[in-house]
mmCIF file of C-alpha atoms in Angstrom:
data_model
loop_
_atom_site.group_PDB
_atom_site.id
_atom_site.type_symbol
_atom_site.label_atom_id
_atom_site.label_comp_id
_atom_site.label_asym_id
_atom_site.label_seq_id
_atom_site.Cartn_x
_atom_site.Cartn_y
_atom_site.Cartn_z
ATOM 1 C CA UNK G 15 -15.398 31.134 43.283
ATOM 2 C CA UNK G 16 -18.839 32.297 42.350
ATOM 3 C CA UNK G 17 -21.763 30.309 43.737
ATOM 4 C CA UNK G 18 -24.764 29.665 41.511
ATOM 5 C CA UNK G 19 -28.142 28.491 42.732
ATOM 6 C CA UNK G 20 -31.077 27.636 40.504
ATOM 7 C CA UNK G 21 -34.683 27.201 41.503
ATOM 8 C CA UNK G 22 -36.842 25.276 41.425
ATOM 9 C CA UNK G 23 -34.792 22.110 40.974
ATOM 10 C CA UNK G 24 -37.760 20.368 39.340
ATOM 11 C CA UNK G 25 -40.863 21.688 37.645
ATOM 12 C CA UNK G 26 -43.767 19.858 36.021
ATOM 13 C CA UNK G 27 -46.151 21.747 33.761
ATOM 14 C CA UNK G 28 -49.094 21.071 31.525
ATOM 15 C CA UNK G 29 -48.665 22.114 27.940
ATOM 16 C CA UNK G 30 -49.667 25.742 27.481
ATOM 17 C CA UNK G 31 -48.682 26.868 30.971
ATOM 18 C CA UNK G 32 -46.177 29.614 31.717
ATOM 19 C CA UNK G 33 -43.181 29.300 34.017
ATOM 20 C CA UNK G 34 -40.350 31.274 35.573
ATOM 21 C CA UNK G 35 -36.969 29.798 36.365
ATOM 22 C CA UNK G 36 -34.612 31.624 38.683
ATOM 23 C CA UNK G 37 -30.828 31.835 38.883
ATOM 24 C CA UNK G 38 -29.126 33.465 41.866
ATOM 25 C CA UNK G 39 -25.403 34.109 41.925
ATOM 26 C CA UNK G 40 -23.089 35.202 44.683
ATOM 27 C CA UNK G 41 -20.876 37.766 42.948
ATOM 28 C CA UNK G 42 -21.424 40.718 40.683
ATOM 29 C CA UNK G 43 -21.270 39.689 37.049
ATOM 30 C CA UNK G 44 -21.313 41.560 33.769
ATOM 31 C CA UNK G 45 -23.137 38.883 31.833
ATOM 32 C CA UNK G 46 -24.890 35.562 32.172
ATOM 33 C CA UNK G 47 -25.859 32.766 29.832
ATOM 34 C CA UNK G 48 -28.807 30.384 29.778
ATOM 35 C CA UNK G 49 -28.657 26.918 28.246
ATOM 36 C CA UNK G 50 -31.143 24.148 27.545
ATOM 37 C CA UNK G 51 -30.246 20.454 27.581
ATOM 38 C CA UNK G 52 -32.923 18.380 25.867
ATOM 39 C CA UNK G 53 -33.859 14.862 26.994
ATOM 40 C CA UNK G 54 -31.374 13.419 24.485
ATOM 41 C CA UNK G 55 -28.516 15.318 26.079
ATOM 42 C CA UNK G 56 -28.004 18.008 23.463
ATOM 43 C CA UNK G 57 -26.944 21.396 24.873
ATOM 44 C CA UNK G 58 -28.178 24.599 23.264
ATOM 45 C CA UNK G 59 -27.187 28.157 24.109
ATOM 46 C CA UNK G 60 -30.434 30.105 24.682
ATOM 47 C CA UNK G 61 -29.292 33.550 25.734
ATOM 48 C CA UNK G 62 -26.242 35.655 26.358
ATOM 49 C CA UNK G 63 -27.516 38.503 28.491
ATOM 50 C CA UNK G 64 -25.331 41.190 30.070
ATOM 51 C CA UNK G 65 -28.260 42.981 31.680
ATOM 52 C CA UNK G 66 -31.848 43.866 31.011
ATOM 53 C CA UNK G 67 -34.176 41.631 29.027
ATOM 54 C CA UNK G 68 -33.851 39.591 25.864
ATOM 55 C CA UNK G 69 -36.575 37.730 24.039
ATOM 56 C CA UNK G 70 -36.518 34.857 21.590
ATOM 57 C CA UNK G 71 -39.946 33.616 20.626
ATOM 58 C CA UNK G 72 -41.714 32.184 23.665
ATOM 59 C CA UNK G 73 -38.610 32.505 25.805
ATOM 60 C CA UNK G 74 -37.276 35.599 27.450
ATOM 61 C CA UNK G 75 -34.588 36.260 30.030
ATOM 62 C CA UNK G 76 -33.986 39.096 32.441
ATOM 63 C CA UNK G 77 -30.800 39.709 34.370
ATOM 64 C CA UNK G 78 -30.600 42.140 37.280
ATOM 65 C CA UNK G 79 -26.873 42.121 37.888
ATOM 66 C CA UNK G 80 -26.988 44.555 40.805
ATOM 67 C CA UNK G 81 -29.318 42.211 42.680
ATOM 68 C CA UNK G 82 -27.471 39.091 41.524
ATOM 69 C CA UNK G 83 -30.203 37.159 39.839
ATOM 70 C CA UNK G 84 -31.558 36.242 36.443
ATOM 71 C CA UNK G 85 -34.954 34.924 35.400
ATOM 72 C CA UNK G 86 -35.899 32.768 32.439
ATOM 73 C CA UNK G 87 -39.535 32.972 31.346
ATOM 74 C CA UNK G 88 -41.172 30.285 29.262
ATOM 75 C CA UNK G 89 -44.599 31.135 27.944
ATOM 76 C CA UNK G 90 -47.143 28.756 26.422
ATOM 77 C CA UNK G 91 -44.889 25.813 27.170
ATOM 78 C CA UNK G 92 -44.645 22.907 24.749
ATOM 79 C CA UNK G 93 -43.494 19.325 25.270
ATOM 80 C CA UNK G 94 -40.343 20.182 23.327
ATOM 81 C CA UNK G 95 -39.403 22.608 26.112
ATOM 82 C CA UNK G 96 -38.758 19.648 28.417
ATOM 83 C CA UNK G 97 -35.229 19.165 29.627
ATOM 84 C CA UNK G 98 -32.775 20.832 31.975
ATOM 85 C CA UNK G 99 -32.188 24.569 31.987
ATOM 86 C CA UNK G 100 -28.821 25.834 33.173
ATOM 87 C CA UNK G 101 -27.625 29.315 33.918
ATOM 88 C CA UNK G 102 -23.920 30.124 33.790
ATOM 89 C CA UNK G 103 -22.326 33.365 34.907
ATOM 90 C CA UNK G 104 -18.667 34.010 34.137
ATOM 91 C CA UNK G 105 -16.228 33.019 36.838
ATOM 92 C CA UNK G 106 -12.958 34.246 35.392
ATOM 93 C CA UNK G 107 -11.081 37.202 36.790
ATOM 94 C CA UNK G 108 -12.573 40.555 35.911
ATOM 95 C CA UNK G 109 -15.748 38.878 34.722
ATOM 96 C CA UNK G 110 -13.930 37.085 31.950
ATOM 97 C CA UNK G 111 -16.251 35.060 29.794
ATOM 98 C CA UNK G 112 -13.626 32.379 29.259
ATOM 99 C CA UNK G 113 -14.537 30.570 32.466
ATOM 100 C CA UNK G 114 -18.144 29.703 33.183
ATOM 101 C CA UNK G 115 -19.695 28.280 36.330
ATOM 102 C CA UNK G 116 -22.887 26.366 35.696
ATOM 103 C CA UNK G 117 -25.758 26.057 38.124
ATOM 104 C CA UNK G 118 -27.104 22.581 38.841
ATOM 105 C CA UNK G 119 -30.075 23.242 36.624
ATOM 106 C CA UNK G 120 -33.872 23.119 36.670
ATOM 107 C CA UNK G 121 -35.429 19.944 35.308
ATOM 108 C CA UNK G 122 -38.563 20.932 33.409
ATOM 109 C CA UNK G 123 -41.141 18.375 32.335
ATOM 110 C CA UNK G 124 -43.976 19.533 30.096
ATOM 111 C CA UNK G 125 -46.816 17.056 29.834
ATOM 112 C CA UNK G 126 -49.217 16.995 26.866
ATOM 113 C CA UNK J 9 -23.294 22.820 8.483
ATOM 114 C CA UNK J 10 -21.779 24.488 11.537
ATOM 115 C CA UNK J 11 -20.871 21.875 14.057
ATOM 116 C CA UNK J 12 -18.644 20.668 16.861
ATOM 117 C CA UNK J 13 -17.670 17.026 16.449
ATOM 118 C CA UNK J 14 -16.469 14.816 19.277
ATOM 119 C CA UNK J 15 -15.045 11.318 19.065
ATOM 120 C CA UNK J 16 -15.568 8.779 20.385
ATOM 121 C CA UNK J 17 -19.171 9.219 21.442
ATOM 122 C CA UNK J 18 -19.003 6.220 23.744
ATOM 123 C CA UNK J 19 -15.986 4.516 25.258
ATOM 124 C CA UNK J 20 -15.406 1.914 27.929
ATOM 125 C CA UNK J 21 -11.802 1.606 29.017
ATOM 126 C CA UNK J 22 -9.698 0.406 31.927
ATOM 127 C CA UNK J 23 -7.752 2.240 34.588
ATOM 128 C CA UNK J 24 -4.415 3.556 33.390
ATOM 129 C CA UNK J 25 -4.913 3.123 29.654
ATOM 130 C CA UNK J 26 -4.204 6.485 28.027
ATOM 131 C CA UNK J 27 -6.967 7.854 25.859
ATOM 132 C CA UNK J 28 -7.752 10.942 23.827
ATOM 133 C CA UNK J 29 -11.156 12.442 23.123
ATOM 134 C CA UNK J 30 -11.013 14.530 19.993
ATOM 135 C CA UNK J 31 -12.955 17.725 19.365
ATOM 136 C CA UNK J 32 -13.129 19.535 16.068
ATOM 137 C CA UNK J 33 -15.115 22.605 14.981
ATOM 138 C CA UNK J 34 -15.673 23.940 11.452
ATOM 139 C CA UNK J 35 -16.643 27.527 12.359
ATOM 140 C CA UNK J 36 -13.162 29.059 12.669
ATOM 141 C CA UNK J 37 -13.821 29.807 16.334
ATOM 142 C CA UNK J 38 -11.028 31.104 18.552
ATOM 143 C CA UNK J 39 -12.464 29.871 21.843
ATOM 144 C CA UNK J 40 -12.898 26.205 22.728
ATOM 145 C CA UNK J 41 -13.609 24.507 26.020
ATOM 146 C CA UNK J 42 -14.116 21.132 27.682
ATOM 147 C CA UNK J 43 -16.730 20.311 30.328
ATOM 148 C CA UNK J 44 -17.683 17.233 32.250
ATOM 149 C CA UNK J 45 -21.214 16.522 33.425
ATOM 150 C CA UNK J 46 -21.936 14.366 36.445
ATOM 151 C CA UNK J 47 -25.251 13.621 38.197
ATOM 152 C CA UNK J 48 -25.895 16.085 40.982
ATOM 153 C CA UNK J 49 -22.867 18.204 40.071
ATOM 154 C CA UNK J 50 -23.976 19.714 36.793
ATOM 155 C CA UNK J 51 -21.469 20.882 34.204
ATOM 156 C CA UNK J 52 -17.951 21.740 35.299
ATOM 157 C CA UNK J 53 -15.266 23.284 33.150
ATOM 158 C CA UNK J 54 -12.062 21.284 32.703
ATOM 159 C CA UNK J 55 -9.887 23.391 30.376
ATOM 160 C CA UNK J 56 -10.401 26.125 27.855
ATOM 161 C CA UNK J 57 -8.443 27.665 25.023
ATOM 162 C CA UNK J 58 -8.632 31.268 23.859
ATOM 163 C CA UNK J 59 -6.712 30.583 20.658
ATOM 164 C CA UNK J 60 -3.982 28.423 19.147
ATOM 165 C CA UNK J 61 -1.322 27.571 21.735
ATOM 166 C CA UNK J 62 -3.243 29.429 24.480
ATOM 167 C CA UNK J 63 -4.912 27.209 27.077
ATOM 168 C CA UNK J 64 -5.876 27.569 30.712
ATOM 169 C CA UNK J 65 -7.366 25.538 33.524
ATOM 170 C CA UNK J 66 -11.012 25.465 34.368
ATOM 171 C CA UNK J 67 -12.417 24.324 37.692
ATOM 172 C CA UNK J 68 -11.552 20.608 37.489
ATOM 173 C CA UNK J 69 -8.330 20.187 35.452
ATOM 174 C CA UNK J 70 -6.719 17.440 37.557
ATOM 175 C CA UNK J 71 -6.039 14.286 35.577
ATOM 176 C CA UNK J 72 -6.516 15.942 32.175
ATOM 177 C CA UNK J 73 -4.309 17.534 29.555
ATOM 178 C CA UNK J 74 -5.180 19.534 26.478
ATOM 179 C CA UNK J 75 -3.396 20.963 23.490
ATOM 180 C CA UNK J 76 -4.354 23.495 20.824
ATOM 181 C CA UNK J 77 -1.999 23.179 17.902
ATOM 182 C CA UNK J 78 -4.602 24.031 15.283
ATOM 183 C CA UNK J 79 -7.542 26.362 15.515
ATOM 184 C CA UNK J 80 -10.133 23.719 14.668
ATOM 185 C CA UNK J 81 -8.974 20.980 17.075
ATOM 186 C CA UNK J 82 -8.896 20.804 20.856
ATOM 187 C CA UNK J 83 -8.262 17.245 22.074
ATOM 188 C CA UNK J 84 -8.753 16.176 25.684
ATOM 189 C CA UNK J 85 -6.121 13.743 26.919
ATOM 190 C CA UNK J 86 -6.441 11.407 29.871
ATOM 191 C CA UNK J 87 -2.920 10.152 30.488
ATOM 192 C CA UNK J 88 -3.870 7.605 33.144
ATOM 193 C CA UNK J 89 -7.665 7.408 33.444
ATOM 194 C CA UNK J 90 -9.209 6.515 36.769
ATOM 195 C CA UNK J 91 -12.780 5.469 37.645
ATOM 196 C CA UNK J 92 -13.561 8.959 38.996
ATOM 197 C CA UNK J 93 -13.149 10.253 35.449
ATOM 198 C CA UNK J 94 -16.186 8.261 34.365
ATOM 199 C CA UNK J 95 -18.423 11.014 33.068
ATOM 200 C CA UNK J 96 -20.170 12.649 30.152
ATOM 201 C CA UNK J 97 -17.813 15.059 28.400
ATOM 202 C CA UNK J 98 -18.759 18.026 26.246
ATOM 203 C CA UNK J 99 -16.624 20.142 23.987
ATOM 204 C CA UNK J 100 -17.788 23.631 23.015
ATOM 205 C CA UNK J 101 -16.621 26.493 20.830
ATOM 206 C CA UNK J 102 -17.454 30.174 20.440
ATOM 207 C CA UNK J 103 -16.514 32.776 17.877
ATOM 208 C CA UNK J 104 -16.425 35.937 19.922
ATOM 209 C CA UNK J 105 -16.691 37.359 23.407
ATOM 210 C CA UNK J 106 -20.458 37.278 23.349
ATOM 211 C CA UNK J 107 -21.059 34.703 20.692
ATOM 212 C CA UNK J 108 -23.225 31.656 20.997
ATOM 213 C CA UNK J 109 -21.507 28.684 22.621
ATOM 214 C CA UNK J 110 -21.823 25.659 20.331
ATOM 215 C CA UNK J 111 -21.641 22.250 22.004
ATOM 216 C CA UNK J 112 -20.661 18.888 20.638
ATOM 217 C CA UNK J 113 -22.968 15.925 21.158
ATOM 218 C CA UNK J 114 -21.034 14.619 24.128
ATOM 219 C CA UNK J 115 -18.736 11.677 24.813
ATOM 220 C CA UNK J 116 -19.746 9.168 27.448
ATOM 221 C CA UNK J 117 -16.640 7.701 29.027
ATOM 222 C CA UNK J 118 -16.578 4.774 31.449
ATOM 223 C CA UNK J 119 -13.347 3.850 33.220
ATOM 224 C CA UNK J 120 -13.361 0.421 34.880
#
């Protein structure tokens, strides 16, 4: 199956700093999703991104499917951004979105 | 309010005692899925369902059963739980191919 690697595994920032999280995957994909799990365990879908760039407030994501990676940018970080960020490309046959393989995540800590 | 509801949220049980974790969504979503989350392993997909009476295995289906008799419900059944099924379980649903994946709050299961 598809292999997913996220980096860095841990990241500590001061409030207001910017950061880039990376997701590498082993197979060609036609879409990829980013998720955030807050310190209380709640999982939120951030982006569904087939290719190119999407933006939502201070967060944006870029997927370069041909080069098998995606980047999540967090600008002007806030303490509420803390938590684990997961990427998940599809792993079903033909790029089916029914099966997802999650990376192990990046643990982000934003200090005040 | 759109939501995915899981029950129970916390459960301690013993080896071999059958249990069911319920999942219900109020968004009329076709797609539903179960994941387990373990330290160091991230989120792994157990089973998913594309619609009523249509289910398929994820990456770690061994020891689990599911059924989808109604659109809103997707219970996860552990016929004979074992300690290696101690985990945090998440149910999720999605309305379309590219729709946002909504997660339940999680069910923490301990098997002694």
